Structures are given as C-alpha cells and as structure tokens.
Short mmCIF file of C-alpha atoms in Angstrom, two decimals:
data_model
loop_
_atom_site.label_atom_id
_atom_site.label_comp_id
_atom_site.label_asym_id
_atom_site.label_seq_id
_atom_site.Cartn_x
_atom_site.Cartn_y
_atom_site.Cartn_z
CA MET A 487 -22.07 -143.66 91.47
CA PRO A 488 -23.02 -147.12 92.77
CA THR A 489 -24.40 -149.54 90.42
CA VAL A 490 -27.19 -151.82 90.67
CA HIS A 491 -27.30 -155.21 89.20
CA PHE A 492 -30.83 -157.49 89.01
CA THR A 493 -30.62 -161.17 88.53
CA ALA A 494 -31.58 -162.03 84.70
CA ASN A 495 -34.47 -163.77 86.08
CA LEU A 496 -36.10 -160.62 87.01
CA SER A 497 -36.23 -159.20 83.71
CA ARG A 498 -38.33 -162.10 82.32
CA LEU A 499 -40.98 -160.81 84.70
CA THR A 500 -40.53 -156.96 84.66
CA SER A 501 -37.99 -154.01 83.77
CA ALA A 502 -35.08 -154.47 85.46
CA PRO A 503 -31.93 -153.06 83.72
CA VAL A 504 -28.47 -152.26 85.29
CA ALA A 505 -28.74 -148.93 86.85
CA SER A 506 -26.07 -146.67 88.13
CA VAL A 507 -27.69 -144.09 90.81
CA ASP A 508 -26.78 -141.87 93.55
CA GLY A 509 -27.40 -143.04 97.26
CA ALA A 510 -25.45 -143.39 100.42
CA THR A 511 -27.49 -146.39 101.69
CA VAL A 512 -28.93 -149.51 100.14
CA GLY A 513 -32.62 -147.84 100.61
CA LEU A 514 -31.84 -144.75 98.80
CA VAL A 515 -30.11 -146.60 95.80
CA LEU A 516 -33.27 -148.56 95.71
CA GLU A 517 -35.39 -145.77 96.09
CA CYS A 518 -33.76 -144.31 92.98
CA VAL A 519 -34.37 -147.07 90.88
CA PHE A 520 -37.57 -147.68 91.76
CA SER A 521 -38.69 -143.92 90.52
CA ARG A 522 -37.11 -144.97 87.27
CA HIS A 523 -38.98 -148.48 87.36
CA PRO A 524 -41.92 -148.20 89.63
CA GLN A 525 -43.65 -151.74 89.00
CA LEU A 526 -39.93 -153.48 89.92
CA ARG A 527 -40.48 -152.19 93.60
CA GLY A 528 -43.05 -154.89 94.57
CA TYR A 529 -40.80 -157.53 93.00
CA VAL A 530 -38.04 -156.89 95.23
CA LEU A 531 -39.55 -155.33 98.53
CA ASP A 532 -42.54 -156.42 100.30
CA ASP A 533 -45.87 -154.49 101.27
CA GLN A 534 -43.69 -153.10 104.26
CA GLY A 535 -40.83 -151.93 102.40
CA ALA A 536 -38.47 -154.88 103.58
CA VAL A 537 -36.51 -157.06 101.52
CA ARG A 538 -38.71 -160.17 100.58
CA ARG A 539 -37.99 -162.94 101.98
CA HIS A 540 -36.58 -164.80 99.18
CA VAL A 541 -34.57 -162.21 97.88
CA VAL A 542 -31.21 -161.16 98.68
CA VAL A 543 -29.17 -157.74 98.29
CA PHE A 544 -25.39 -157.91 98.25
CA VAL A 545 -23.13 -155.02 98.33
CA ASP A 546 -19.70 -155.63 97.37
CA GLY A 547 -19.73 -159.12 98.08
CA ALA A 548 -21.82 -158.87 101.45
CA ALA A 549 -25.24 -159.83 102.15
CA VAL A 550 -27.00 -156.69 103.62
CA GLN A 551 -27.62 -156.57 107.33
CA ASP A 552 -30.62 -154.39 107.90
CA ARG A 553 -33.28 -156.19 105.38
CA VAL A 554 -35.94 -154.22 106.90
CA GLY A 555 -34.52 -150.61 107.17
CA LEU A 556 -32.19 -150.97 104.28
CA SER A 557 -29.78 -148.97 106.01
CA ASP A 558 -26.48 -150.53 104.93
CA ALA A 559 -23.94 -147.99 103.81
CA VAL A 560 -23.04 -147.83 99.88
CA ARG A 561 -19.89 -146.19 98.65
CA PRO A 562 -19.67 -144.37 95.43
CA ASP A 563 -17.92 -147.38 93.48
CA SER A 564 -20.35 -149.98 95.12
CA GLU A 565 -21.49 -152.79 93.27
CA ILE A 566 -24.71 -153.86 94.40
CA TYR A 567 -26.58 -157.20 93.24
CA VAL A 568 -30.43 -158.08 93.87
CA MET A 569 -30.16 -161.97 93.43
CA GLN A 570 -32.65 -164.78 94.36
CA ALA A 571 -32.13 -166.48 97.46
CA LEU A 572 -32.11 -170.39 97.11
CA SER A 573 -34.28 -170.65 99.96
CA GLY A 574 -37.40 -169.64 97.50
CA GLY A 575 -36.59 -172.07 94.90
CA MET B 194 -73.33 -176.07 77.55
CA ALA B 195 -69.85 -174.79 78.88
CA ASN B 196 -66.93 -174.75 76.44
CA GLU B 197 -64.26 -172.97 77.76
CA VAL B 198 -62.39 -173.36 81.19
CA LEU B 199 -59.44 -171.53 82.74
CA ILE B 200 -57.26 -173.80 84.92
CA GLY B 201 -54.99 -172.31 87.44
CA THR B 202 -52.21 -174.89 88.56
CA ARG B 203 -48.62 -175.11 89.90
CA LYS B 204 -46.64 -174.44 86.64
CA GLY B 205 -48.95 -171.66 84.85
CA LEU B 206 -52.46 -171.03 83.44
CA PHE B 207 -53.99 -173.48 80.86
CA VAL B 208 -57.08 -172.76 79.03
CA ILE B 209 -58.82 -175.73 77.75
CA GLN B 210 -61.74 -175.36 75.11
CA ARG B 211 -64.25 -177.70 73.66
CA LYS B 212 -64.33 -177.73 69.55
CA LEU B 213 -66.27 -180.19 67.57
CA GLY B 214 -67.18 -181.99 70.82
CA LEU B 215 -63.36 -182.85 71.87
CA TRP B 216 -61.91 -180.68 74.71
CA ARG B 217 -58.51 -179.73 74.04
CA ILE B 218 -55.77 -177.39 75.94
CA GLU B 219 -55.90 -174.37 73.51
CA ARG B 220 -53.59 -172.17 75.58
CA THR B 221 -50.90 -171.84 78.17
CA SER B 222 -49.85 -168.51 79.83
CA PHE B 223 -47.39 -167.94 82.86
CA SER B 224 -45.63 -171.06 82.03
CA GLY B 225 -43.64 -172.17 85.13
CA ALA B 226 -45.01 -170.02 87.58
CA PRO B 227 -47.58 -170.85 90.45
CA VAL B 228 -51.39 -169.60 89.18
CA SER B 229 -53.14 -169.50 92.44
CA MET B 230 -56.64 -167.93 91.42
CA VAL B 231 -58.48 -167.17 88.22
CA LEU B 232 -61.43 -165.26 87.56
CA SER B 233 -63.69 -164.67 84.58
CA ASP B 234 -65.63 -161.70 85.34
CA PRO B 235 -69.19 -162.08 83.61
CA ARG B 236 -69.93 -158.60 83.86
CA ASP B 237 -67.23 -157.41 81.53
CA GLY B 238 -65.47 -160.58 80.03
CA ARG B 239 -62.37 -159.60 81.69
CA TRP B 240 -60.16 -162.54 82.64
CA TYR B 241 -58.04 -162.21 85.91
CA ALA B 242 -55.12 -164.27 87.23
CA ALA B 243 -52.89 -164.32 90.40
CA VAL B 244 -49.35 -165.41 89.25
CA GLU B 245 -47.08 -166.11 92.37
CA HIS B 246 -43.36 -165.82 91.89
CA GLY B 247 -41.63 -167.58 94.47
CA HIS B 248 -39.05 -165.13 94.95
CA TYR B 249 -40.78 -161.88 94.12
CA GLY B 250 -44.19 -162.39 95.56
CA THR B 251 -47.80 -162.86 93.89
CA LYS B 252 -48.83 -160.24 91.04
CA LEU B 253 -52.15 -159.78 89.32
CA HIS B 254 -52.66 -159.88 85.56
CA VAL B 255 -55.75 -159.01 83.55
CA SER B 256 -56.40 -159.93 80.07
CA GLU B 257 -59.19 -158.39 77.86
CA ASP B 258 -58.87 -160.51 74.95
CA CYS B 259 -59.62 -163.94 76.71
CA GLY B 260 -56.23 -164.88 77.65
CA ALA B 261 -54.44 -163.89 74.37
CA THR B 262 -52.33 -161.19 75.98
CA TRP B 263 -52.49 -160.10 79.60
CA SER B 264 -51.09 -157.14 81.37
CA GLU B 265 -49.82 -156.65 85.10
CA VAL B 266 -52.17 -154.54 87.18
CA ALA B 267 -51.89 -153.32 90.74
CA CYS B 268 -51.82 -156.16 93.28
CA PRO B 269 -53.64 -155.84 96.75
CA ALA B 270 -50.92 -154.49 99.10
CA TYR B 271 -51.11 -154.06 102.92
CA PRO B 272 -50.87 -150.55 103.86
CA PRO B 273 -47.76 -149.63 105.99
CA LYS B 274 -48.33 -150.63 109.63
CA PRO B 275 -49.24 -147.81 111.60
CA GLU B 276 -46.31 -147.10 114.36
CA GLY B 277 -47.45 -148.35 117.73
CA THR B 278 -50.23 -150.61 116.40
CA PRO B 279 -50.11 -153.77 118.42
CA ASP B 280 -49.04 -156.86 116.83
CA VAL B 281 -52.07 -159.45 116.28
CA LEU B 282 -50.27 -163.06 117.33
CA CYS B 283 -51.43 -166.40 115.46
CA PRO B 284 -52.57 -167.93 118.77
CA MET B 285 -51.17 -171.10 117.89
CA ARG B 286 -47.48 -170.09 117.21
CA ARG B 287 -47.38 -167.01 119.06
CA LYS B 288 -45.90 -164.93 116.14
CA PRO B 289 -46.98 -161.80 114.83
CA VAL B 290 -49.24 -161.69 111.60
CA PRO B 291 -47.61 -159.79 109.09
CA TRP B 292 -49.14 -156.90 107.31
CA SER B 293 -47.76 -158.46 103.78
CA LEU B 294 -49.65 -160.22 101.15
CA GLU B 295 -48.75 -163.81 100.97
CA LYS B 296 -51.35 -165.36 98.75
CA ILE B 297 -54.23 -164.33 96.79
CA TRP B 298 -56.59 -167.06 97.68
CA SER B 299 -59.99 -165.90 96.38
CA LEU B 300 -61.22 -163.35 93.77
CA GLU B 301 -64.62 -162.62 92.88
CA ALA B 302 -66.58 -160.06 90.91
CA GLY B 303 -68.82 -157.59 92.78
CA GLY B 304 -72.32 -157.51 91.99
CA SER B 305 -74.24 -156.90 88.96
CA SER B 306 -75.05 -153.14 89.93
CA GLU B 307 -71.29 -152.56 90.92
CA PRO B 308 -69.35 -152.85 87.56
CA GLY B 309 -65.59 -152.76 88.08
CA THR B 310 -65.89 -154.16 91.65
CA LEU B 311 -63.67 -156.92 92.92
CA TRP B 312 -63.43 -158.54 96.03
CA CYS B 313 -60.02 -160.43 97.05
CA GLY B 314 -59.37 -162.53 99.77
CA THR B 315 -55.65 -163.30 100.90
CA ILE B 316 -53.43 -164.85 102.99
CA PRO B 317 -52.57 -163.84 105.74
CA GLY B 318 -56.24 -162.52 106.16
CA GLY B 319 -56.77 -159.12 104.58
CA LEU B 320 -59.86 -158.41 102.22
CA PHE B 321 -59.48 -156.09 99.41
CA ARG B 322 -61.75 -154.46 97.43
CA SER B 323 -61.28 -152.80 94.23
CA ALA B 324 -63.41 -150.29 92.75
CA ASP B 325 -61.63 -150.08 89.32
CA SER B 326 -61.14 -153.50 87.85
CA GLY B 327 -58.03 -153.94 89.49
CA ARG B 328 -56.49 -150.65 89.06
CA THR B 329 -56.31 -149.97 92.99
CA TRP B 330 -57.21 -152.08 95.72
CA GLU B 331 -57.94 -151.02 99.45
CA LEU B 332 -58.03 -153.37 102.63
CA ASN B 333 -61.00 -153.58 104.46
CA ARG B 334 -60.14 -152.42 107.72
CA PRO B 335 -63.26 -152.79 109.42
CA LEU B 336 -62.48 -156.77 109.09
CA TRP B 337 -58.73 -156.55 109.75
CA ASP B 338 -59.48 -154.59 112.81
CA MET B 339 -62.01 -156.82 114.37
CA PRO B 340 -60.64 -157.97 117.70
CA GLU B 341 -61.36 -161.93 116.82
CA ARG B 342 -58.95 -161.90 114.27
CA GLY B 343 -56.73 -162.66 117.03
CA LYS B 344 -58.25 -166.15 117.28
CA TRP B 345 -57.50 -166.88 113.42
CA PHE B 346 -54.78 -169.35 112.45
CA GLY B 347 -53.57 -171.08 109.66
CA GLY B 348 -55.04 -173.96 108.07
CA GLY B 349 -52.35 -175.58 105.96
CA TYR B 350 -50.61 -172.47 105.38
CA ASP B 351 -48.71 -170.43 108.03
CA TRP B 352 -51.29 -167.51 108.36
CA PRO B 353 -55.05 -167.32 108.05
CA GLY B 354 -56.82 -166.90 104.75
CA ILE B 355 -59.68 -165.77 103.22
CA HIS B 356 -60.83 -168.20 100.53
CA SER B 357 -64.81 -167.91 99.81
CA ILE B 358 -66.33 -164.70 99.19
CA LEU B 359 -70.13 -164.76 98.30
CA VAL B 360 -71.58 -161.72 96.95
CA ASP B 361 -75.11 -162.16 97.38
CA PRO B 362 -76.78 -162.05 93.94
CA LEU B 363 -79.73 -159.97 95.17
CA ASP B 364 -77.85 -157.56 97.24
CA SER B 365 -74.22 -156.39 96.20
CA GLN B 366 -73.74 -155.01 99.84
CA HIS B 367 -74.36 -158.39 101.45
CA LEU B 368 -71.18 -160.60 101.60
CA LEU B 369 -70.39 -163.91 103.21
CA ILE B 370 -66.66 -164.51 103.62
CA SER B 371 -64.82 -167.51 105.04
CA VAL B 372 -61.62 -167.60 106.46
CA SER B 373 -59.39 -170.95 107.31
CA CYS B 374 -59.11 -170.90 110.45
CA GLY B 375 -61.15 -168.10 111.38
CA GLY B 376 -65.00 -168.90 110.54
CA VAL B 377 -67.78 -167.41 108.49
CA TRP B 378 -68.28 -163.58 108.44
CA GLU B 379 -71.63 -161.60 106.94
CA THR B 380 -71.50 -157.92 106.10
CA LEU B 381 -74.64 -156.15 105.19
CA ASP B 382 -73.48 -152.93 104.21
CA GLY B 383 -70.62 -153.64 101.62
CA GLY B 384 -67.81 -154.01 104.31
CA GLY B 385 -68.61 -151.23 106.73
CA ALA B 386 -69.52 -153.59 109.41
CA TRP B 387 -69.13 -157.59 109.88
CA ARG B 388 -70.34 -160.01 112.15
CA LEU B 389 -69.06 -163.40 112.90
CA VAL B 390 -71.57 -166.07 112.04
CA GLY B 391 -71.60 -169.86 111.70
CA GLN B 392 -73.58 -171.06 114.60
CA GLY B 393 -73.62 -174.97 114.47
CA LEU B 394 -70.23 -175.43 113.14
CA VAL B 395 -67.84 -177.82 115.00
CA ALA B 396 -64.17 -177.84 115.09
CA ASP B 397 -63.15 -181.59 116.00
CA TYR B 398 -59.53 -180.53 115.95
CA MET B 399 -60.29 -178.40 119.15
CA PRO B 400 -60.48 -179.22 122.94
CA PRO B 401 -64.10 -179.70 123.20
CA GLU B 402 -64.89 -176.37 125.24
CA LEU B 403 -63.65 -174.49 122.09
CA ALA B 404 -65.19 -176.93 119.26
CA GLY B 405 -68.06 -174.42 118.84
CA ASP B 406 -66.26 -171.20 118.79
CA PRO B 407 -67.46 -169.70 115.57
CA ALA B 408 -64.15 -167.57 115.51
CA VAL B 409 -61.88 -170.96 115.44
CA GLN B 410 -63.75 -173.02 112.37
CA ASP B 411 -61.83 -174.40 109.52
CA PRO B 412 -64.42 -173.97 106.45
CA HIS B 413 -62.63 -175.46 103.53
CA ARG B 414 -64.84 -173.89 101.26
CA VAL B 415 -68.48 -172.22 101.22
CA VAL B 416 -70.82 -171.43 98.22
CA HIS B 417 -74.27 -170.86 97.71
CA CYS B 418 -76.96 -171.71 95.14
CA ARG B 419 -76.85 -168.45 93.01
CA ALA B 420 -80.85 -168.43 92.43
CA VAL B 421 -81.75 -169.21 95.99
CA PRO B 422 -78.61 -167.97 98.03
CA SER B 423 -80.28 -168.65 101.63
CA ARG B 424 -79.16 -172.22 100.65
CA ALA B 425 -75.28 -172.27 101.31
CA TRP B 426 -73.29 -175.49 101.66
CA LEU B 427 -69.96 -175.65 103.52
CA GLN B 428 -66.90 -178.27 103.36
CA HIS B 429 -65.57 -178.01 106.35
CA HIS B 430 -62.27 -179.45 107.96
CA SER B 431 -64.96 -181.74 110.20
CA GLY B 432 -67.77 -182.40 107.97
CA ILE B 433 -70.26 -181.48 105.42
CA PHE B 434 -72.61 -178.54 106.39
CA ARG B 435 -75.81 -177.06 104.93
CA SER B 436 -77.40 -173.57 105.74
CA ASP B 437 -81.05 -172.54 105.20
CA ASP B 438 -80.54 -168.57 106.22
CA GLY B 439 -77.71 -167.77 104.20
CA GLY B 440 -74.61 -169.02 106.27
CA VAL B 441 -75.82 -167.54 109.47
CA THR B 442 -76.62 -171.09 111.12
CA TRP B 443 -75.31 -174.51 109.74
CA HIS B 444 -76.67 -178.09 110.29
CA ARG B 445 -74.21 -180.99 109.91
CA MET B 446 -74.91 -183.80 107.43
CA THR B 447 -74.71 -186.85 109.20
CA SER B 448 -75.52 -189.64 106.45
CA VAL B 449 -72.37 -189.10 104.66
CA LYS B 450 -68.89 -190.68 105.20
CA PRO B 451 -66.31 -189.92 104.49
CA ASP B 452 -67.02 -186.42 104.95
CA PHE B 453 -63.68 -184.98 104.61
CA GLY B 454 -62.60 -182.71 101.55
CA PHE B 455 -61.89 -179.53 100.50
CA VAL B 456 -64.13 -178.58 97.31
CA VAL B 457 -67.88 -178.01 97.18
CA VAL B 458 -69.92 -176.97 94.47
CA ALA B 459 -73.85 -175.93 94.45
CA HIS B 460 -76.09 -176.28 91.78
CA PRO B 461 -76.72 -172.40 90.19
CA THR B 462 -80.50 -173.14 90.12
CA ASP B 463 -81.20 -176.29 92.25
CA PRO B 464 -81.13 -175.77 95.96
CA GLU B 465 -80.97 -179.60 96.89
CA THR B 466 -78.08 -180.19 94.73
CA ALA B 467 -74.36 -179.94 95.68
CA TRP B 468 -71.24 -181.68 94.83
CA PHE B 469 -68.24 -182.72 97.13
CA VAL B 470 -65.02 -184.75 96.61
CA PRO B 471 -64.25 -186.76 99.53
CA GLY B 472 -61.17 -188.17 100.98
CA ILE B 473 -60.15 -190.05 104.19
CA LYS B 474 -59.76 -187.45 107.23
CA ASP B 475 -57.64 -185.39 107.72
CA ASP B 476 -54.29 -187.17 108.09
CA GLU B 477 -54.26 -189.17 105.25
CA ARG B 478 -55.96 -186.82 102.39
CA ILE B 479 -56.36 -189.37 99.84
CA PRO B 480 -59.74 -191.20 98.12
CA LYS B 481 -60.90 -193.90 100.15
CA ASP B 482 -59.62 -197.18 99.17
CA GLY B 483 -57.61 -195.42 96.17
CA ALA B 484 -60.96 -195.08 94.35
CA MET B 485 -61.51 -191.75 93.09
CA SER B 486 -65.27 -190.70 93.55
CA VAL B 487 -67.47 -187.32 93.94
CA TRP B 488 -70.60 -187.01 96.34
CA ARG B 489 -73.56 -185.74 94.99
CA THR B 490 -76.85 -184.67 97.02
CA ARG B 491 -79.83 -183.80 95.32
CA ASP B 492 -82.41 -183.89 98.43
CA GLY B 493 -80.50 -180.95 100.55
CA GLY B 494 -78.08 -183.53 101.90
CA ALA B 495 -80.25 -186.14 103.23
CA THR B 496 -79.10 -188.74 101.16
CA PHE B 497 -75.63 -188.59 98.91
CA GLU B 498 -74.82 -190.70 95.80
CA SER B 499 -71.18 -191.74 94.98
CA LEU B 500 -70.48 -190.86 91.45
CA ARG B 501 -67.41 -193.00 89.90
CA PHE B 502 -68.32 -193.65 86.63
CA GLY B 503 -65.02 -192.69 84.33
CA LEU B 504 -62.90 -191.69 87.64
CA PRO B 505 -60.03 -194.02 88.35
CA GLN B 506 -60.83 -196.67 90.72
CA GLU B 507 -57.58 -198.05 91.55
CA HIS B 508 -54.57 -196.73 93.14
CA ALA B 509 -55.82 -193.14 92.71
CA TYR B 510 -54.56 -190.68 95.17
CA HIS B 511 -56.10 -187.77 93.93
CA LEU B 512 -57.00 -184.78 96.03
CA VAL B 513 -59.28 -181.74 94.67
CA TYR B 514 -58.49 -178.39 96.17
CA ARG B 515 -61.17 -176.01 97.37
CA HIS B 516 -61.31 -174.14 94.03
CA ALA B 517 -60.69 -177.03 91.71
CA MET B 518 -64.01 -177.80 90.66
CA ASP B 519 -66.73 -175.54 88.86
CA VAL B 520 -70.33 -176.12 87.57
CA SER B 521 -71.78 -174.35 84.38
CA PRO B 522 -74.60 -172.15 84.81
CA ASP B 523 -76.98 -174.64 83.56
CA GLY B 524 -75.76 -176.84 86.09
CA ASN B 525 -74.77 -179.96 84.08
CA THR B 526 -71.26 -179.46 83.35
CA LEU B 527 -68.93 -180.09 85.98
CA VAL B 528 -64.90 -179.79 85.62
CA MET B 529 -62.57 -180.58 88.39
CA GLY B 530 -58.68 -181.04 88.82
CA SER B 531 -56.90 -182.63 90.89
CA THR B 532 -53.42 -182.72 92.75
CA THR B 533 -51.87 -185.29 90.74
CA GLY B 534 -52.81 -183.10 87.26
CA SER B 535 -55.84 -184.80 86.38
CA LEU B 536 -58.79 -182.91 84.77
CA TRP B 537 -62.17 -184.31 84.02
CA VAL B 538 -65.43 -182.94 82.56
CA SER B 539 -68.67 -184.31 83.01
CA ASP B 540 -71.70 -183.10 80.96
CA ASP B 541 -74.36 -185.02 82.59
CA GLY B 542 -74.25 -183.38 86.24
CA GLY B 543 -71.38 -186.02 87.44
CA ASP B 544 -73.03 -189.26 86.39
CA SER B 545 -70.01 -189.83 84.33
CA TRP B 546 -66.76 -188.23 83.78
CA GLU B 547 -64.14 -187.91 80.92
CA ARG B 548 -60.42 -187.61 81.67
CA ILE B 549 -59.03 -184.42 79.76
CA SER B 550 -55.74 -184.56 80.89
CA ALA B 551 -53.59 -186.68 83.09
CA GLU B 552 -50.73 -184.62 82.73
CA LEU B 553 -51.16 -181.12 84.21
CA PRO B 554 -49.28 -179.82 87.04
CA PRO B 555 -50.96 -179.89 90.47
CA VAL B 556 -54.44 -177.96 89.74
CA TYR B 557 -54.94 -175.16 92.30
CA CYS B 558 -58.37 -173.72 90.76
CA VAL B 559 -60.75 -174.10 87.83
CA ARG B 560 -63.05 -171.59 86.30
CA MET B 561 -65.47 -171.85 83.56
CA ALA B 562 -64.94 -168.82 81.34
#
C-alpha cells in the first residue's frame, strides 16, 4: 500500500498525518487521503484540482510529471512526499 | 471613540486596544502568515481574517470571541471550469485568467436586512457571496460571465481583482464594486445583473483613444459616505474623483497635487469630508520630499488640506495601501498603517497623529472592530 508523507509545515496548519492508502495513481492516492482529511485538499490542490503552484509531489524520489491530472503511476510500495516548493518561499 | 482595531499585515494579524488612553498591541494571531483582509461584522460581532499561505493558498478564518480563538471556515473557491468554456485572456499578456483563487482582496458584510450574508472580492476577478457567515460560498456568475471581463487586467498583480464592495445602506440589493483594472460595476438586484458604470473616469496609462473606456479603469479604492451613499469618492491610478450619483458618473478633482495614492476614506456622516494619502505618481510611490502627509477635503473636493502634525517629515518613505486606513463611526478617529510598518492614530479627524508602532510588518489592511 503506498505511503503518503506531508511536509511538517502543513501539520502546523491542518491535519496532515502520514497515511497508507490504496491507489494506482497520485490522484487516487490523494483522494483517499482527502476523504479522511477533507480540509487538507485545499492546501495541496487548487480550485481546479491541480497541484498548487508552490507545492511539489514526489513519487519514489521523482517529482510528478502530471501536476494537473495527477495521473502519474504509483506502485504498491511507493513512498509519496508532498512538500513545499521553494519557489513559494 | 474607537478603542479596538484589527490590523492585517505581511506577518500576521494584530489587534490594538486603547486602555486608559493608551494604545497597545493586545494580541497577535496567525504569526508569520500574510493576512490580506479582515472584517468585523457589525451585525453579529464575528471577526473574519483571510490568511495567505504562500505554498498552500488562502484560507478564511472566523472568530466569535473577538480574536481569542479562530476556526477555519470555507474559503471562496472557483467552480470547476466547464469543459469547452473558452478562456478569457488577459488583454495585456494574452494569458488565460485562471479559475482559481489567488487572493481575498475585499470582504464586506451584507446589508442589515441580510444577516449572515457576506460579499468577498478576489483576484483573479471573481465576486463571491455567502449566505451563511462563510460556511459556503458561491461565485457570482453573472459578473464572471460578463463579456467585458475580457478587458480586465491586473494592476500590481498578475490578474485583475475586486478590492472595493459597497453595499447601499438603504438597499441591500444595490451594490457597487470596483476592479483593478476593470472599472466600476453596479447591480440593483443583489448580483443578478450588472452594468458597467464609471463615466468620467480617465486612465492616463492607456492610449488616448482608450483612456475613457470605463472597462479599463484602475480605481485603486472606492468608498461612499454611509449616511449619504450617493456621495462616493474614488482614488484612481490617475487621480482623485468624486461622484454625486452613487458612482455612476465621476468628476476629477483638479485642485490637488500630488493626486496619486491608493487609499481613500469617506466620513461616515459628512458627505463633504474625505481623506487620502498622497504619493508621487506612479513609478515612485513615495511621499513627496520624503514627508508623510494626509489630504483632507471638507468641502466636497474643492480644496484639500495637507495634514502633517505628528507624521514624519524627513526621509519617510511610507506608502498606505488601499485598505490600510479606517475611520470610526463618528468620523473623529482615524487609523492608518504603512508598508514600512508604522501605525498611526488620530482622534481629531487627522489634525494630529500619534504613532502607535514603527515596528509592525508591512500593513495590508486596518479595520475598526
């Protein structure tokens, strides 16, 4: 089951614990997390569901390619990190 | 006499209070985060704060205990862009205006007949309404879908935005909103239909044949006299204007120089009185000669007094943003904050000023509680 980690800076603002959830793409995995923590969605995705401009998502060490459709594939043992992009700060 | 003020800054929300005649910073909230807008709802006492997280977007918080505790409520969000909807391009940069919240730039309580109704103006140009004190929000599609929005462009920001929302004290359905840069708009039916007003405004930054187009105007801030809302004041990128018909037509005030600035505050009961904070236009944006001053007119804009007592007069490079000045209901107490972190209070209508702090972060907005 893929594991999702969120930057500790997010935990100051809203509930963002480490989560192990099902899903074959970044979008499906994040949807699963957001179903448990609805407020978290708006911190990671913009109004149209794309990754926020100054947020970056890594899957197994590589920044995701599809920041709009969130279609990058995820393996069952993938480690996903949702981090701040330094462009925003 | 006003005794409590909310101050939104680049690095948090500050609340100042006057006790035994002395103003002090009593409370800080959201330390380190930009607070772009605050509102104290006079109808129910709720406070609202728009908090911008550089990475995670803008969030809206509400307090029901005068700032002691805050909770996050829903933030205005643009609906999914319907498939096949053509992009509206910024006319200057030819880039599509996003359907995504960039900034809460204005937040106002609805009329007294509509408890719980809030209006929120945003960058990139959407107006939102909540009927339930911020629990849910809806984009006003009639305005968003006006074809003239294709003429709007950003002023100081990448995208256009709504910074002024005037609710007619006599009619909750009558609103006047202002867009930088997109002119002045009026609705008579609570946002069901809009018309572009603003005849008489002049945009010196456009080619001559476009300077009078109401849809390309950059009204930095628009306010009205609450007791006489037909009297409105407008600090434009290109000067100071007055309206005698609620913002439909405007007259340029020619007796005042410099006439560049961002903020204007109208006296709540005297339609002849308003305050402005001037700067050298528009490529410098600093006080003339490095000396801070406030313009006050008390005769409807025929003449302007330069108020300086208590304000720094040497090497002072303060700019007062469009929401960074407010006036008490009796028109006597004024508060203003600057981009370089000074905060002043006047209790005599601007004749004299006392600096409460010179150490604040850059000030975005001040509101009497």
